[in-house]
PDB file of N, CA and C in Angstrom:
ATOM      1  N   UNK A   1      12.319  -2.932   2.278  1.00  0.00           N
ATOM      2  CA  UNK A   1      10.900  -2.367   2.515  1.00  0.00           C
ATOM      3  C   UNK A   1      10.127  -2.482   0.933  1.00  0.00           C
ATOM      4  N   UNK A   2       8.474  -3.230   1.469  1.00  0.00           N
ATOM      5  CA  UNK A   2       7.657  -3.426  -0.274  1.00  0.00           C
ATOM      6  C   UNK A   2       6.783  -1.474  -0.470  1.00  0.00           C
ATOM      7  N   UNK A   3       7.205  -0.405  -1.297  1.00  0.00           N
ATOM      8  CA  UNK A   3       6.184   0.146  -1.977  1.00  0.00           C
ATOM      9  C   UNK A   3       4.507   0.312  -1.345  1.00  0.00           C
ATOM     10  N   UNK A   4       4.974   1.155  -0.601  1.00  0.00           N
ATOM     11  CA  UNK A   4       3.151   1.339   0.148  1.00  0.00           C
ATOM     12  C   UNK A   4       2.454   2.931  -1.650  1.00  0.00           C
ATOM     13  N   UNK A   5       1.640   2.509  -1.581  1.00  0.00           N
ATOM     14  CA  UNK A   5       1.004   3.528  -1.857  1.00  0.00           C
ATOM     15  C   UNK A   5      -0.408   3.638  -1.928  1.00  0.00           C
ATOM     16  N   UNK A   6       0.389   5.258  -1.737  1.00  0.00           N
ATOM     17  CA  UNK A   6       0.015   6.862  -0.735  1.00  0.00           C
ATOM     18  C   UNK A   6      -1.250   7.578  -1.076  1.00  0.00           C
ATOM     19  N   UNK A   7      -2.491   7.871  -0.225  1.00  0.00           N
ATOM     20  CA  UNK A   7      -3.842   9.152  -1.042  1.00  0.00           C
ATOM     21  C   UNK A   7      -2.983  10.134  -1.537  1.00  0.00           C
ATOM     22  N   UNK A   8      -3.507  10.519  -2.396  1.00  0.00           N
ATOM     23  CA  UNK A   8      -3.253  12.049  -2.844  1.00  0.00           C
ATOM     24  C   UNK A   8      -3.482  12.849  -1.649  1.00  0.00           C
ATOM     25  N   UNK A   9      -3.955  12.664  -0.653  1.00  0.00           N
ATOM     26  CA  UNK A   9      -3.965  13.927   0.647  1.00  0.00           C
ATOM     27  C   UNK A   9      -3.553  13.228   1.919  1.00  0.00           C
ATOM     28  N   UNK A  10      -3.255  12.248   1.364  1.00  0.00           N
ATOM     29  CA  UNK A  10      -1.639  11.554   2.753  1.00  0.00           C
ATOM     30  C   UNK A  10      -1.015  12.628   3.593  1.00  0.00           C
ATOM     31  N   UNK A  11      -0.634  13.656   2.794  1.00  0.00           N
ATOM     32  CA  UNK A  11      -0.072  14.458   3.892  1.00  0.00           C
ATOM     33  C   UNK A  11      -0.099  15.986   4.308  1.00  0.00           C
ATOM     34  N   UNK A  12      -1.940  15.769   4.166  1.00  0.00           N
ATOM     35  CA  UNK A  12      -2.379  17.250   3.855  1.00  0.00           C
ATOM     36  C   UNK A  12      -3.040  17.091   2.296  1.00  0.00           C
ATOM     37  N   UNK A  13      -4.056  18.345   2.174  1.00  0.00           N
ATOM     38  CA  UNK A  13      -4.941  18.531   1.070  1.00  0.00           C
ATOM     39  C   UNK A  13      -3.752  19.234   0.027  1.00  0.00           C
ATOM     40  N   UNK A  14      -3.925  19.267  -1.075  1.00  0.00           N
ATOM     41  CA  UNK A  14      -2.413  20.236  -1.905  1.00  0.00           C
ATOM     42  C   UNK A  14      -2.590  21.205  -1.961  1.00  0.00           C
ATOM     43  N   UNK A  15      -1.940  21.919  -1.828  1.00  0.00           N
ATOM     44  CA  UNK A  15      -1.901  24.052  -2.160  1.00  0.00           C
ATOM     45  C   UNK A  15      -1.143  24.087  -2.666  1.00  0.00           C
ATOM     46  N   UNK A  16      -1.371  25.295  -3.146  1.00  0.00           N
ATOM     47  CA  UNK A  16      -0.659  25.616  -4.245  1.00  0.00           C
ATOM     48  C   UNK A  16      -0.314  27.086  -2.753  1.00  0.00           C
ATOM     49  N   UNK A  17       1.627  27.654  -2.653  1.00  0.00           N
ATOM     50  CA  UNK A  17       1.923  29.229  -1.296  1.00  0.00           C
ATOM     51  C   UNK A  17       0.781  29.961  -2.270  1.00  0.00           C
ATOM     52  N   UNK A  18       1.205  30.685  -3.325  1.00  0.00           N
ATOM     53  CA  UNK A  18       0.585  32.051  -3.952  1.00  0.00           C
ATOM     54  C   UNK A  18      -0.894  32.661  -3.337  1.00  0.00           C
ATOM     55  N   UNK A  19      -1.580  30.645  -3.620  1.00  0.00           N
ATOM     56  CA  UNK A  19      -3.457  30.962  -3.288  1.00  0.00           C
ATOM     57  C   UNK A  19      -3.940  31.494  -1.726  1.00  0.00           C
ATOM     58  N   UNK A  20      -2.555  31.160  -0.683  1.00  0.00           N
ATOM     59  CA  UNK A  20      -2.760  30.828   1.159  1.00  0.00           C
ATOM     60  C   UNK A  20      -2.718  32.671   1.121  1.00  0.00           C
ATOM     61  N   UNK A  21      -4.041  32.727   2.241  1.00  0.00           N
ATOM     62  CA  UNK A  21      -3.055  34.648   3.102  1.00  0.00           C
ATOM     63  C   UNK A  21      -2.387  33.640   4.709  1.00  0.00           C
ATOM     64  N   UNK A  22      -1.439  33.940   3.549  1.00  0.00           N
ATOM     65  CA  UNK A  22      -0.485  32.898   5.055  1.00  0.00           C
ATOM     66  C   UNK A  22       0.380  35.188   5.947  1.00  0.00           C
ATOM     67  N   UNK A  23       0.599  34.538   6.907  1.00  0.00           N
ATOM     68  CA  UNK A  23       0.932  35.308   7.937  1.00  0.00           C
ATOM     69  C   UNK A  23       2.032  36.520   7.016  1.00  0.00           C
ATOM     70  N   UNK A  24       3.287  36.067   6.939  1.00  0.00           N
ATOM     71  CA  UNK A  24       4.491  35.462   6.816  1.00  0.00           C
ATOM     72  C   UNK A  24       4.319  35.791   5.071  1.00  0.00           C
ATOM     73  N   UNK A  25       5.549  35.685   4.109  1.00  0.00           N
ATOM     74  CA  UNK A  25       5.865  34.848   2.995  1.00  0.00           C
ATOM     75  C   UNK A  25       6.395  33.434   3.285  1.00  0.00           C
ATOM     76  N   UNK A  26       5.855  33.286   1.903  1.00  0.00           N
ATOM     77  CA  UNK A  26       6.601  31.605   2.463  1.00  0.00           C
ATOM     78  C   UNK A  26       7.833  31.377   1.135  1.00  0.00           C
ATOM     79  N   UNK A  27       8.781  30.430   1.719  1.00  0.00           N
ATOM     80  CA  UNK A  27       9.526  29.394   0.810  1.00  0.00           C
ATOM     81  C   UNK A  27       9.698  28.987   0.185  1.00  0.00           C
ATOM     82  N   UNK A  28       9.170  28.332   1.029  1.00  0.00           N
ATOM     83  CA  UNK A  28       8.369  26.573   0.184  1.00  0.00           C
ATOM     84  C   UNK A  28       7.648  26.024   0.843  1.00  0.00           C
ATOM     85  N   UNK A  29       7.844  24.536   0.650  1.00  0.00           N
ATOM     86  CA  UNK A  29       7.438  23.429   0.915  1.00  0.00           C
ATOM     87  C   UNK A  29       7.679  22.383   1.792  1.00  0.00           C
ATOM     88  N   UNK A  30       7.710  22.341   3.302  1.00  0.00           N
ATOM     89  CA  UNK A  30       8.108  22.165   4.835  1.00  0.00           C
ATOM     90  C   UNK A  30       6.965  20.946   5.004  1.00  0.00           C
ATOM     91  N   UNK A  31       8.201  19.204   4.461  1.00  0.00           N
ATOM     92  CA  UNK A  31       7.048  18.105   5.259  1.00  0.00           C
ATOM     93  C   UNK A  31       8.008  17.976   6.585  1.00  0.00           C
ATOM     94  N   UNK A  32       7.083  17.935   7.757  1.00  0.00           N
ATOM     95  CA  UNK A  32       7.084  18.309   9.180  1.00  0.00           C
ATOM     96  C   UNK A  32       6.244  16.975   9.940  1.00  0.00           C
ATOM     97  N   UNK A  33       7.170  16.379  10.723  1.00  0.00           N
ATOM     98  CA  UNK A  33       6.787  15.360  12.187  1.00  0.00           C
ATOM     99  C   UNK A  33       5.717  16.228  12.511  1.00  0.00           C
ATOM    100  N   UNK A  34       4.199  16.270  12.446  1.00  0.00           N
ATOM    101  CA  UNK A  34       3.021  16.608  13.288  1.00  0.00           C
ATOM    102  C   UNK A  34       3.233  16.549  15.053  1.00  0.00           C
ATOM    103  N   UNK A  35       4.117  17.119  15.808  1.00  0.00           N
ATOM    104  CA  UNK A  35       3.891  17.559  17.537  1.00  0.00           C
ATOM    105  C   UNK A  35       5.044  17.105  17.141  1.00  0.00           C
ATOM    106  N   UNK A  36       5.903  17.918  17.141  1.00  0.00           N
ATOM    107  CA  UNK A  36       7.289  18.058  16.519  1.00  0.00           C
ATOM    108  C   UNK A  36       8.595  18.817  16.220  1.00  0.00           C
ATOM    109  N   UNK A  37       9.264  19.000  16.314  1.00  0.00           N
ATOM    110  CA  UNK A  37       9.887  20.122  15.623  1.00  0.00           C
ATOM    111  C   UNK A  37      10.525  19.354  14.710  1.00  0.00           C
ATOM    112  N   UNK A  38      10.565  18.486  13.574  1.00  0.00           N
ATOM    113  CA  UNK A  38      11.149  17.695  13.119  1.00  0.00           C
ATOM    114  C   UNK A  38      10.821  17.664  11.896  1.00  0.00           C
ATOM    115  N   UNK A  39      11.679  18.746  10.863  1.00  0.00           N
ATOM    116  CA  UNK A  39      11.499  18.677   9.121  1.00  0.00           C
ATOM    117  C   UNK A  39      12.849  17.457   8.023  1.00  0.00           C
ATOM    118  N   UNK A  40      11.651  17.649   7.548  1.00  0.00           N
ATOM    119  CA  UNK A  40      12.572  16.313   6.474  1.00  0.00           C
ATOM    120  C   UNK A  40      13.357  16.766   5.546  1.00  0.00           C
ATOM    121  N   UNK A  41      14.655  16.963   5.546  1.00  0.00           N
ATOM    122  CA  UNK A  41      16.166  17.432   5.374  1.00  0.00           C
ATOM    123  C   UNK A  41      15.758  16.872   3.716  1.00  0.00           C
ATOM    124  N   UNK A  42      15.584  17.752   2.811  1.00  0.00           N
ATOM    125  CA  UNK A  42      15.898  17.163   1.688  1.00  0.00           C
ATOM    126  C   UNK A  42      17.141  16.844   0.497  1.00  0.00           C
ATOM    127  N   UNK A  43      18.173  16.543   1.574  1.00  0.00           N
ATOM    128  CA  UNK A  43      19.204  16.066   1.244  1.00  0.00           C
ATOM    129  C   UNK A  43      19.646  15.004   1.731  1.00  0.00           C
ATOM    130  N   UNK A  44      19.424  14.867   3.060  1.00  0.00           N
ATOM    131  CA  UNK A  44      19.966  13.190   3.091  1.00  0.00           C
ATOM    132  C   UNK A  44      18.169  12.664   3.210  1.00  0.00           C
ATOM    133  N   UNK A  45      17.548  13.207   3.712  1.00  0.00           N
ATOM    134  CA  UNK A  45      16.268  12.496   3.364  1.00  0.00           C
ATOM    135  C   UNK A  45      15.500  12.115   4.712  1.00  0.00           C
ATOM    136  N   UNK A  46      16.010  12.625   5.658  1.00  0.00           N
ATOM    137  CA  UNK A  46      15.968  12.519   6.914  1.00  0.00           C
ATOM    138  C   UNK A  46      14.945  13.996   7.942  1.00  0.00           C
ATOM    139  N   UNK A  47      14.946  13.134   8.806  1.00  0.00           N
ATOM    140  CA  UNK A  47      14.110  14.237   9.996  1.00  0.00           C
ATOM    141  C   UNK A  47      15.335  14.702  10.548  1.00  0.00           C
ATOM    142  N   UNK A  48      15.119  16.486  10.810  1.00  0.00           N
ATOM    143  CA  UNK A  48      16.045  16.977  11.517  1.00  0.00           C
ATOM    144  C   UNK A  48      15.369  17.986  12.221  1.00  0.00           C
ATOM    145  N   UNK A  49      15.392  18.311  13.409  1.00  0.00           N
ATOM    146  CA  UNK A  49      15.182  19.845  14.091  1.00  0.00           C
ATOM    147  C   UNK A  49      15.371  20.624  13.046  1.00  0.00           C
ATOM    148  N   UNK A  50      14.365  21.813  13.794  1.00  0.00           N
ATOM    149  CA  UNK A  50      14.321  22.599  12.982  1.00  0.00           C
ATOM    150  C   UNK A  50      15.174  23.571  13.221  1.00  0.00           C
ATOM    151  N   UNK A  51      16.490  23.614  14.819  1.00  0.00           N
ATOM    152  CA  UNK A  51      16.511  24.029  14.645  1.00  0.00           C
ATOM    153  C   UNK A  51      18.022  23.686  14.149  1.00  0.00           C
ATOM    154  N   UNK A  52      18.284  22.524  13.435  1.00  0.00           N
ATOM    155  CA  UNK A  52      19.278  21.958  13.313  1.00  0.00           C
ATOM    156  C   UNK A  52      20.406  22.973  12.007  1.00  0.00           C
ATOM    157  N   UNK A  53      21.413  23.397  12.165  1.00  0.00           N
ATOM    158  CA  UNK A  53      22.394  23.758  10.705  1.00  0.00           C
ATOM    159  C   UNK A  53      22.160  23.078   9.389  1.00  0.00           C
ATOM    160  N   UNK A  54      22.914  21.517  10.004  1.00  0.00           N
ATOM    161  CA  UNK A  54      22.319  20.679   8.541  1.00  0.00           C
ATOM    162  C   UNK A  54      21.231  20.973   7.848  1.00  0.00           C
ATOM    163  N   UNK A  55      20.037  21.534   8.435  1.00  0.00           N
ATOM    164  CA  UNK A  55      18.863  21.310   7.666  1.00  0.00           C
ATOM    165  C   UNK A  55      18.738  22.112   6.054  1.00  0.00           C
ATOM    166  N   UNK A  56      17.962  21.182   5.351  1.00  0.00           N
ATOM    167  CA  UNK A  56      17.532  22.222   3.554  1.00  0.00           C
ATOM    168  C   UNK A  56      16.754  21.819   3.740  1.00  0.00           C
ATOM    169  N   UNK A  57      15.469  22.519   4.491  1.00  0.00           N
ATOM    170  CA  UNK A  57      13.269  21.404   4.605  1.00  0.00           C
ATOM    171  C   UNK A  57      12.592  22.348   3.380  1.00  0.00           C
ATOM    172  N   UNK A  58      13.278  23.143   3.022  1.00  0.00           N
ATOM    173  CA  UNK A  58      12.789  23.904   2.109  1.00  0.00           C
ATOM    174  C   UNK A  58      12.703  23.341   0.546  1.00  0.00           C
ATOM    175  N   UNK A  59      11.516  22.569  -0.159  1.00  0.00           N
ATOM    176  CA  UNK A  59      11.206  21.764  -1.454  1.00  0.00           C
ATOM    177  C   UNK A  59      10.245  22.865  -2.062  1.00  0.00           C
ATOM    178  N   UNK A  60      10.231  23.282  -3.322  1.00  0.00           N
ATOM    179  CA  UNK A  60      10.410  23.831  -4.221  1.00  0.00           C
ATOM    180  C   UNK A  60       9.062  23.512  -4.940  1.00  0.00           C
ATOM    181  N   UNK A  61       8.057  22.248  -4.634  1.00  0.00           N
ATOM    182  CA  UNK A  61       6.800  22.545  -5.208  1.00  0.00           C
ATOM    183  C   UNK A  61       5.865  21.253  -3.572  1.00  0.00           C
ATOM    184  N   UNK A  62       4.541  21.596  -4.592  1.00  0.00           N
ATOM    185  CA  UNK A  62       4.067  20.380  -3.795  1.00  0.00           C
ATOM    186  C   UNK A  62       4.710  19.011  -3.947  1.00  0.00           C
ATOM    187  N   UNK A  63       4.473  19.168  -4.803  1.00  0.00           N
ATOM    188  CA  UNK A  63       4.761  16.991  -5.391  1.00  0.00           C
ATOM    189  C   UNK A  63       6.223  16.896  -5.128  1.00  0.00           C
ATOM    190  N   UNK A  64       7.222  17.984  -5.039  1.00  0.00           N
ATOM    191  CA  UNK A  64       8.871  17.085  -4.612  1.00  0.00           C
ATOM    192  C   UNK A  64       8.774  16.756  -3.222  1.00  0.00           C
ATOM    193  N   UNK A  65       8.246  17.835  -2.343  1.00  0.00           N
ATOM    194  CA  UNK A  65       7.856  17.534  -0.690  1.00  0.00           C
ATOM    195  C   UNK A  65       7.217  16.136  -0.846  1.00  0.00           C
ATOM    196  N   UNK A  66       5.632  15.785  -1.338  1.00  0.00           N
ATOM    197  CA  UNK A  66       5.248  14.764  -1.386  1.00  0.00           C
ATOM    198  C   UNK A  66       6.083  13.472  -2.101  1.00  0.00           C
ATOM    199  N   UNK A  67       6.930  13.864  -2.971  1.00  0.00           N
ATOM    200  CA  UNK A  67       7.487  12.618  -3.438  1.00  0.00           C
ATOM    201  C   UNK A  67       8.911  12.078  -2.264  1.00  0.00           C
ATOM    202  N   UNK A  68       9.370  13.380  -1.367  1.00  0.00           N
ATOM    203  CA  UNK A  68      10.095  12.875   0.099  1.00  0.00           C
ATOM    204  C   UNK A  68       9.427  12.469   0.735  1.00  0.00           C
ATOM    205  N   UNK A  69       8.397  12.930   1.150  1.00  0.00           N
ATOM    206  CA  UNK A  69       7.315  11.904   2.199  1.00  0.00           C
ATOM    207  C   UNK A  69       7.221  10.998   1.734  1.00  0.00           C
ATOM    208  N   UNK A  70       6.958  10.443   0.399  1.00  0.00           N
ATOM    209  CA  UNK A  70       6.511   9.071   0.319  1.00  0.00           C
ATOM    210  C   UNK A  70       7.877   8.067   0.824  1.00  0.00           C
ATOM    211  N   UNK A  71       9.478   9.021   0.049  1.00  0.00           N
ATOM    212  CA  UNK A  71      10.156   8.329   0.015  1.00  0.00           C
ATOM    213  C   UNK A  71      10.470   7.569   2.065  1.00  0.00           C
ATOM    214  N   UNK A  72      10.034   8.989   2.607  1.00  0.00           N
ATOM    215  CA  UNK A  72      10.596   8.734   3.617  1.00  0.00           C
ATOM    216  C   UNK A  72      10.438   7.836   4.400  1.00  0.00           C
ATOM    217  N   UNK A  73       8.711   7.913   4.355  1.00  0.00           N
ATOM    218  CA  UNK A  73       7.191   6.422   4.655  1.00  0.00           C
ATOM    219  C   UNK A  73       7.828   5.235   4.468  1.00  0.00           C
ATOM    220  N   UNK A  74       8.069   5.015   3.038  1.00  0.00           N
ATOM    221  CA  UNK A  74       8.673   3.724   2.410  1.00  0.00           C
ATOM    222  C   UNK A  74       9.560   3.598   3.077  1.00  0.00           C
ATOM    223  N   UNK A  75      10.432   4.162   4.011  1.00  0.00           N
ATOM    224  CA  UNK A  75      12.087   3.437   3.957  1.00  0.00           C
ATOM    225  C   UNK A  75      11.509   3.241   6.082  1.00  0.00           C
ATOM    226  N   UNK A  76      10.771   3.588   6.094  1.00  0.00           N
ATOM    227  CA  UNK A  76      10.698   4.091   7.656  1.00  0.00           C
ATOM    228  C   UNK A  76       9.193   3.560   8.646  1.00  0.00           C
ATOM    229  N   UNK A  77       8.248   2.986   7.649  1.00  0.00           N
ATOM    230  CA  UNK A  77       6.654   2.657   8.440  1.00  0.00           C
ATOM    231  C   UNK A  77       7.113   1.325   7.523  1.00  0.00           C
ATOM    232  N   UNK A  78       6.519   0.383   8.748  1.00  0.00           N
ATOM    233  CA  UNK A  78       5.369  -0.719   8.444  1.00  0.00           C
ATOM    234  C   UNK A  78       4.548  -0.376   8.184  1.00  0.00           C
ATOM    235  N   UNK A  79       3.786   0.393   9.264  1.00  0.00           N
ATOM    236  CA  UNK A  79       2.023   0.884   8.279  1.00  0.00           C
ATOM    237  C   UNK A  79       2.198   2.243   7.891  1.00  0.00           C
ATOM    238  N   UNK A  80       2.474   2.818   7.082  1.00  0.00           N
ATOM    239  CA  UNK A  80       2.693   3.664   6.772  1.00  0.00           C
ATOM    240  C   UNK A  80       1.357   4.647   6.591  1.00  0.00           C
ATOM    241  N   UNK A  81      -0.056   4.069   7.050  1.00  0.00           N
ATOM    242  CA  UNK A  81      -1.028   5.482   7.270  1.00  0.00           C
ATOM    243  C   UNK A  81      -0.715   5.850   9.047  1.00  0.00           C
ATOM    244  N   UNK A  82       0.004   6.122   9.423  1.00  0.00           N
ATOM    245  CA  UNK A  82       0.617   6.552  10.899  1.00  0.00           C
ATOM    246  C   UNK A  82       2.493   6.786  10.992  1.00  0.00           C
ATOM    247  N   UNK A  83       2.390   7.422   9.640  1.00  0.00           N
ATOM    248  CA  UNK A  83       3.204   8.931  10.004  1.00  0.00           C
ATOM    249  C   UNK A  83       3.113   9.683  10.128  1.00  0.00           C
ATOM    250  N   UNK A  84       2.265  10.316  10.683  1.00  0.00           N
ATOM    251  CA  UNK A  84       2.096  12.013  11.214  1.00  0.00           C
ATOM    252  C   UNK A  84       2.917  12.679  10.216  1.00  0.00           C
ATOM    253  N   UNK A  85       3.041  13.256   9.157  1.00  0.00           N
ATOM    254  CA  UNK A  85       3.803  13.907   8.123  1.00  0.00           C
ATOM    255  C   UNK A  85       2.947  14.184   7.582  1.00  0.00           C
ATOM    256  N   UNK A  86       3.030  15.707   7.693  1.00  0.00           N
ATOM    257  CA  UNK A  86       2.458  17.234   6.863  1.00  0.00           C
ATOM    258  C   UNK A  86       2.844  17.391   6.161  1.00  0.00           C
ATOM    259  N   UNK A  87       2.545  18.271   5.035  1.00  0.00           N
ATOM    260  CA  UNK A  87       3.129  19.256   4.107  1.00  0.00           C
ATOM    261  C   UNK A  87       2.849  20.187   4.702  1.00  0.00           C
ATOM    262  N   UNK A  88       3.606  21.320   5.144  1.00  0.00           N
ATOM    263  CA  UNK A  88       3.361  22.773   5.055  1.00  0.00           C
ATOM    264  C   UNK A  88       4.046  24.127   4.828  1.00  0.00           C
ATOM    265  N   UNK A  89       3.398  25.312   4.754  1.00  0.00           N
ATOM    266  CA  UNK A  89       4.257  26.155   4.160  1.00  0.00           C
ATOM    267  C   UNK A  89       5.189  26.649   5.251  1.00  0.00           C
ATOM    268  N   UNK A  90       6.493  26.994   4.619  1.00  0.00           N
ATOM    269  CA  UNK A  90       7.637  27.124   5.446  1.00  0.00           C
ATOM    270  C   UNK A  90       8.905  28.512   4.900  1.00  0.00           C
ATOM    271  N   UNK A  91       9.312  28.872   5.519  1.00  0.00           N
ATOM    272  CA  UNK A  91      10.380  29.979   5.582  1.00  0.00           C
ATOM    273  C   UNK A  91      11.988  30.207   6.495  1.00  0.00           C
ATOM    274  N   UNK A  92      12.702  30.013   5.868  1.00  0.00           N
ATOM    275  CA  UNK A  92      13.770  30.273   5.874  1.00  0.00           C
ATOM    276  C   UNK A  92      14.182  31.981   6.832  1.00  0.00           C
ATOM    277  N   UNK A  93      13.922  31.940   8.130  1.00  0.00           N
ATOM    278  CA  UNK A  93      14.623  33.730   8.434  1.00  0.00           C
ATOM    279  C   UNK A  93      16.427  33.270   8.588  1.00  0.00           C
ATOM    280  N   UNK A  94      16.155  34.465   8.004  1.00  0.00           N
ATOM    281  CA  UNK A  94      17.876  34.763   8.065  1.00  0.00           C
ATOM    282  C   UNK A  94      18.395  34.961   8.559  1.00  0.00           C
ATOM    283  N   UNK A  95      18.140  36.583   9.321  1.00  0.00           N
ATOM    284  CA  UNK A  95      18.022  37.217  10.642  1.00  0.00           C
ATOM    285  C   UNK A  95      18.440  35.911  11.761  1.00  0.00           C
ATOM    286  N   UNK A  96      17.096  34.561  11.853  1.00  0.00           N
ATOM    287  CA  UNK A  96      17.405  33.884  12.633  1.00  0.00           C
ATOM    288  C   UNK A  96      18.560  32.539  12.510  1.00  0.00           C
ATOM    289  N   UNK A  97      19.046  32.814  11.213  1.00  0.00           N
ATOM    290  CA  UNK A  97      18.979  31.774  10.177  1.00  0.00           C
ATOM    291  C   UNK A  97      18.657  30.355  11.178  1.00  0.00           C
ATOM    292  N   UNK A  98      17.645  30.055  10.615  1.00  0.00           N
ATOM    293  CA  UNK A  98      16.793  28.776  10.666  1.00  0.00           C
ATOM    294  C   UNK A  98      15.512  28.850   9.856  1.00  0.00           C
ATOM    295  N   UNK A  99      15.182  26.821   9.737  1.00  0.00           N
ATOM    296  CA  UNK A  99      13.693  27.614   9.395  1.00  0.00           C
ATOM    297  C   UNK A  99      12.159  27.853  10.282  1.00  0.00           C
ATOM    298  N   UNK A 100      11.423  28.623   9.951  1.00  0.00           N
ATOM    299  CA  UNK A 100      10.626  28.509   9.829  1.00  0.00           C
ATOM    300  C   UNK A 100       8.785  28.277   9.779  1.00  0.00           C
ATOM    301  N   UNK A 101       8.508  27.532  10.153  1.00  0.00           N
ATOM    302  CA  UNK A 101       7.052  26.698  10.087  1.00  0.00           C
ATOM    303  C   UNK A 101       5.811  27.613  10.233  1.00  0.00           C
ATOM    304  N   UNK A 102       5.245  27.697   8.670  1.00  0.00           N
ATOM    305  CA  UNK A 102       3.751  28.371   8.596  1.00  0.00           C
ATOM    306  C   UNK A 102       2.970  27.779   9.474  1.00  0.00           C
ATOM    307  N   UNK A 103       2.077  27.395   9.575  1.00  0.00           N
ATOM    308  CA  UNK A 103       0.825  26.897   9.723  1.00  0.00           C
ATOM    309  C   UNK A 103       1.437  24.880  10.550  1.00  0.00           C
ATOM    310  N   UNK A 104       2.355  24.661  10.717  1.00  0.00           N
ATOM    311  CA  UNK A 104       3.371  24.117  10.905  1.00  0.00           C
ATOM    312  C   UNK A 104       2.307  23.825  12.714  1.00  0.00           C
ATOM    313  N   UNK A 105       2.513  22.423  13.094  1.00  0.00           N
ATOM    314  CA  UNK A 105       1.509  22.051  14.512  1.00  0.00           C
ATOM    315  C   UNK A 105       2.732  21.138  15.664  1.00  0.00           C
ATOM    316  N   UNK A 106       2.995  22.125  16.275  1.00  0.00           N
ATOM    317  CA  UNK A 106       4.887  21.873  16.733  1.00  0.00           C
ATOM    318  C   UNK A 106       3.031  21.249  18.740  1.00  0.00           C
ATOM    319  N   UNK A 107       4.104  20.044  19.864  1.00  0.00           N
ATOM    320  CA  UNK A 107       3.480  20.134  20.652  1.00  0.00           C
ATOM    321  C   UNK A 107       3.212  20.901  21.626  1.00  0.00           C
ATOM    322  N   UNK A 108       2.649  21.101  22.033  1.00  0.00           N
ATOM    323  CA  UNK A 108       1.682  22.375  23.186  1.00  0.00           C
ATOM    324  C   UNK A 108       3.185  22.230  24.561  1.00  0.00           C
ATOM    325  N   UNK A 109       3.418  21.413  24.339  1.00  0.00           N
ATOM    326  CA  UNK A 109       4.959  21.791  25.725  1.00  0.00           C
ATOM    327  C   UNK A 109       6.105  21.209  25.180  1.00  0.00           C
ATOM    328  N   UNK A 110       7.380  21.856  25.260  1.00  0.00           N
ATOM    329  CA  UNK A 110       8.480  22.206  25.555  1.00  0.00           C
ATOM    330  C   UNK A 110       9.378  20.020  25.286  1.00  0.00           C
TER     331      UNK A 110
END
């Protein structure tokens, strides 16, 4: 598939986790498919459900999350502007043993 050059804000505006007034501490940057519970896995480069035990969704930097999202778009989208991916703050809940979206966007129905 041909390389698509994406805008700097293709996955949302750049942000620094420590500069955001978050309702809970963030553990990293997460790439979410908007309107779904799918997050980009760091290891496989695929979108996995937020409750997947195999999911490793936290990226250390916005740049790392952006690069992974860009690779996913290059592989999966013939029209890159229709990717529906966003970089949002996320965390891992040790009690629930799953990732948590902070300001992610889910569907309003199951």
